[in-house]
Amino acid sequence: MKKTLCCIFAAVLLAAFLAGCGAGGSGSETPGSASVGSGESQTDAGKGGAKEFTAPVRLETEYVEFCLPEDHDGVSFTDMGANCVLMIDRYGNDVAAYHEYDRYGEIQKKTVGGYTFDYQKFNYMDLPNWRIYVIRIFHNGDYYRFLYNVYATEYDDAQVEKFMGTIRFVS
């Protein structure tokens, strides 16, 4: 039931994100162009300034809190000219948390903010403008998976580490 609700929430969030980006299609885009909420193309990512993660967000049902840029909208935000969307899940076992994306690339250990995470990054489905950072951790008997989606061709990995440094587990 929880997984179903998470999937529904993720689908609604993605649909809202795409609608906000103009993906619904006004007919004014030319083939091959991708417009984002600010009117920049996704290939212009990296041209905006790096944002700080200072606005606290707490997910009571997942027992986790973290910070996003001040102008975030739920769990979506823009950073460095890129559109970013987070998806956070808590599991009772490692199957979904660890094995859904394990074939997409090397998993590294990263210690940030007092926690050691399993960290992975890859271009999803080999699309140059959809990078996923998968951040996983086992904490207090639960498996957490953070999917940090970046819709751009360029993005500074240091921004993901800034986000990771703000993660705190609460009860």
Short mmCIF file of C-alpha atoms in Angstrom, two decimals:
data_model
loop_
_atom_site.label_atom_id
_atom_site.label_comp_id
_atom_site.label_asym_id
_atom_site.label_seq_id
_atom_site.Cartn_x
_atom_site.Cartn_y
_atom_site.Cartn_z
CA MET A 1 0.00 0.00 0.00
CA LYS A 2 2.78 2.43 0.97
CA LYS A 3 4.71 1.68 -2.21
CA THR A 4 1.57 2.20 -4.29
CA LEU A 5 0.95 5.57 -2.64
CA CYS A 6 4.58 6.56 -3.20
CA CYS A 7 4.31 5.61 -6.89
CA ILE A 8 1.09 7.60 -7.27
CA PHE A 9 2.67 10.58 -5.51
CA ALA A 10 5.75 10.34 -7.74
CA ALA A 11 3.60 10.17 -10.88
CA VAL A 12 1.53 13.20 -9.80
CA LEU A 13 4.71 15.09 -8.91
CA LEU A 14 6.30 14.29 -12.26
CA ALA A 15 3.11 15.28 -14.12
CA ALA A 16 2.97 18.58 -12.23
CA PHE A 17 6.64 19.17 -12.94
CA LEU A 18 6.22 18.48 -16.64
CA ALA A 19 3.12 20.69 -16.81
CA GLY A 20 5.05 23.51 -15.15
CA CYS A 21 7.86 23.07 -17.66
CA GLY A 22 5.59 23.46 -20.62
CA ALA A 23 5.85 19.78 -21.55
CA GLY A 24 2.11 19.75 -21.99
CA GLY A 25 2.86 21.42 -25.28
CA SER A 26 1.62 24.85 -26.24
CA GLY A 27 2.54 24.10 -29.82
CA SER A 28 5.13 26.90 -29.82
CA GLU A 29 8.17 24.71 -29.20
CA THR A 30 10.19 23.59 -32.16
CA PRO A 31 11.06 19.91 -32.48
CA GLY A 32 14.10 19.04 -30.42
CA SER A 33 13.80 22.02 -28.12
CA ALA A 34 13.02 21.57 -24.45
CA SER A 35 11.63 24.48 -22.53
CA VAL A 36 11.79 24.88 -18.80
CA GLY A 37 9.84 27.08 -16.43
CA SER A 38 12.31 29.94 -16.74
CA GLY A 39 12.22 29.90 -20.53
CA GLU A 40 15.80 28.57 -20.82
CA SER A 41 16.53 25.42 -22.74
CA GLN A 42 17.81 22.49 -20.72
CA THR A 43 21.12 22.75 -22.56
CA ASP A 44 21.66 26.11 -20.84
CA ALA A 45 21.97 24.35 -17.49
CA GLY A 46 25.08 25.20 -15.56
CA LYS A 47 24.84 28.85 -16.55
CA GLY A 48 22.83 29.84 -13.46
CA GLY A 49 24.44 30.33 -10.09
CA ALA A 50 24.75 27.53 -7.57
CA LYS A 51 22.13 27.84 -4.86
CA GLU A 52 22.48 27.21 -1.16
CA PHE A 53 20.36 24.58 0.59
CA THR A 54 18.95 26.56 3.51
CA ALA A 55 15.15 26.05 3.51
CA PRO A 56 14.25 23.19 5.88
CA VAL A 57 11.87 20.47 4.68
CA ARG A 58 10.59 17.75 7.02
CA LEU A 59 8.87 14.57 5.85
CA GLU A 60 7.14 13.34 9.00
CA THR A 61 6.06 9.99 7.54
CA GLU A 62 9.59 9.18 6.37
CA TYR A 63 11.31 10.42 9.56
CA VAL A 64 13.74 12.59 7.64
CA GLU A 65 14.48 16.26 7.18
CA PHE A 66 16.76 18.12 4.80
CA CYS A 67 17.20 21.55 3.23
CA LEU A 68 16.43 22.78 -0.27
CA PRO A 69 16.97 26.16 -1.95
CA GLU A 70 14.73 28.93 -0.59
CA ASP A 71 12.63 29.10 -3.76
CA HIS A 72 11.77 25.38 -3.82
CA ASP A 73 8.26 24.20 -4.66
CA GLY A 74 7.62 21.08 -2.61
CA VAL A 75 10.51 18.81 -3.54
CA SER A 76 11.25 20.48 -6.88
CA PHE A 77 13.55 23.42 -7.47
CA THR A 78 15.89 24.98 -9.98
CA ASP A 79 19.62 25.13 -9.40
CA MET A 80 22.42 26.20 -11.74
CA GLY A 81 19.80 26.59 -14.50
CA ALA A 82 18.69 22.95 -14.10
CA ASN A 83 15.30 21.64 -13.01
CA CYS A 84 15.66 19.26 -10.06
CA VAL A 85 13.14 16.94 -8.41
CA LEU A 86 13.64 14.76 -5.34
CA MET A 87 11.91 11.50 -4.53
CA ILE A 88 12.43 10.08 -1.04
CA ASP A 89 11.37 6.61 0.08
CA ARG A 90 11.83 4.59 3.27
CA TYR A 91 11.75 0.79 3.07
CA GLY A 92 11.81 -2.09 5.54
CA ASN A 93 14.20 -4.10 3.38
CA ASP A 94 16.96 -3.45 0.88
CA VAL A 95 15.29 -4.91 -2.22
CA ALA A 96 13.74 -1.74 -3.66
CA ALA A 97 16.12 0.67 -1.96
CA TYR A 98 19.26 -0.97 -3.25
CA HIS A 99 18.52 -3.12 -6.24
CA GLU A 100 16.24 -1.12 -8.52
CA TYR A 101 19.10 0.99 -9.92
CA ASP A 102 22.17 -1.08 -9.02
CA ARG A 103 22.80 -2.11 -12.63
CA TYR A 104 23.14 1.49 -13.82
CA GLY A 105 26.61 2.17 -12.52
CA GLU A 106 29.16 1.94 -9.80
CA ILE A 107 28.01 2.51 -6.23
CA GLN A 108 30.48 4.49 -4.13
CA LYS A 109 30.61 5.30 -0.41
CA LYS A 110 30.41 9.00 0.48
CA THR A 111 30.54 10.37 4.00
CA VAL A 112 28.76 13.70 4.18
CA GLY A 113 27.08 15.45 7.11
CA GLY A 114 28.02 12.73 9.60
CA TYR A 115 26.43 9.88 7.61
CA THR A 116 27.98 7.42 5.17
CA PHE A 117 25.82 6.99 2.08
CA ASP A 118 25.91 4.66 -0.88
CA TYR A 119 26.09 7.05 -3.81
CA GLN A 120 25.56 6.51 -7.51
CA LYS A 121 25.06 8.77 -10.51
CA PHE A 122 24.14 8.06 -14.11
CA ASN A 123 22.24 9.43 -17.09
CA TYR A 124 18.92 7.63 -16.95
CA MET A 125 18.14 5.61 -20.09
CA ASP A 126 21.32 7.20 -21.51
CA LEU A 127 19.46 10.49 -21.95
CA PRO A 128 21.98 13.36 -21.84
CA ASN A 129 19.55 15.70 -20.07
CA TRP A 130 18.28 13.38 -17.30
CA ARG A 131 20.82 12.58 -14.63
CA ILE A 132 19.85 10.67 -11.51
CA TYR A 133 21.85 10.69 -8.31
CA VAL A 134 20.83 7.74 -6.12
CA ILE A 135 21.63 8.24 -2.45
CA ARG A 136 21.00 5.29 -0.13
CA ILE A 137 21.53 4.61 3.55
CA PHE A 138 20.49 2.08 6.19
CA HIS A 139 19.53 3.96 9.35
CA ASN A 140 17.69 2.83 12.51
CA GLY A 141 16.40 -0.35 10.88
CA ASP A 142 15.11 1.33 7.72
CA TYR A 143 16.51 1.67 4.22
CA TYR A 144 16.29 5.17 2.75
CA ARG A 145 16.58 6.01 -0.93
CA PHE A 146 16.82 9.56 -2.22
CA LEU A 147 16.50 10.03 -5.97
CA TYR A 148 17.89 13.43 -6.93
CA ASN A 149 16.72 13.93 -10.54
CA VAL A 150 18.40 16.63 -12.60
CA TYR A 151 16.91 17.59 -15.94
CA ALA A 152 19.87 19.22 -17.69
CA THR A 153 22.96 18.31 -19.63
CA GLU A 154 25.31 19.82 -17.03
CA TYR A 155 25.18 19.95 -13.25
CA ASP A 156 27.82 20.25 -10.55
CA ASP A 157 28.04 17.09 -8.40
CA ALA A 158 29.10 19.31 -5.48
CA GLN A 159 25.51 20.57 -5.28
CA VAL A 160 24.31 17.03 -4.56
CA GLU A 161 26.87 16.76 -1.77
CA LYS A 162 25.60 20.08 -0.36
CA PHE A 163 22.11 18.55 -0.26
CA MET A 164 23.43 15.35 1.32
CA GLY A 165 25.07 17.43 4.06
CA THR A 166 21.65 18.72 5.13
CA ILE A 167 19.99 15.29 5.59
CA ARG A 168 18.99 14.46 9.17
CA PHE A 169 17.00 11.49 10.43
CA VAL A 170 14.35 12.31 13.04
CA SER A 171 11.90 10.28 15.06
#
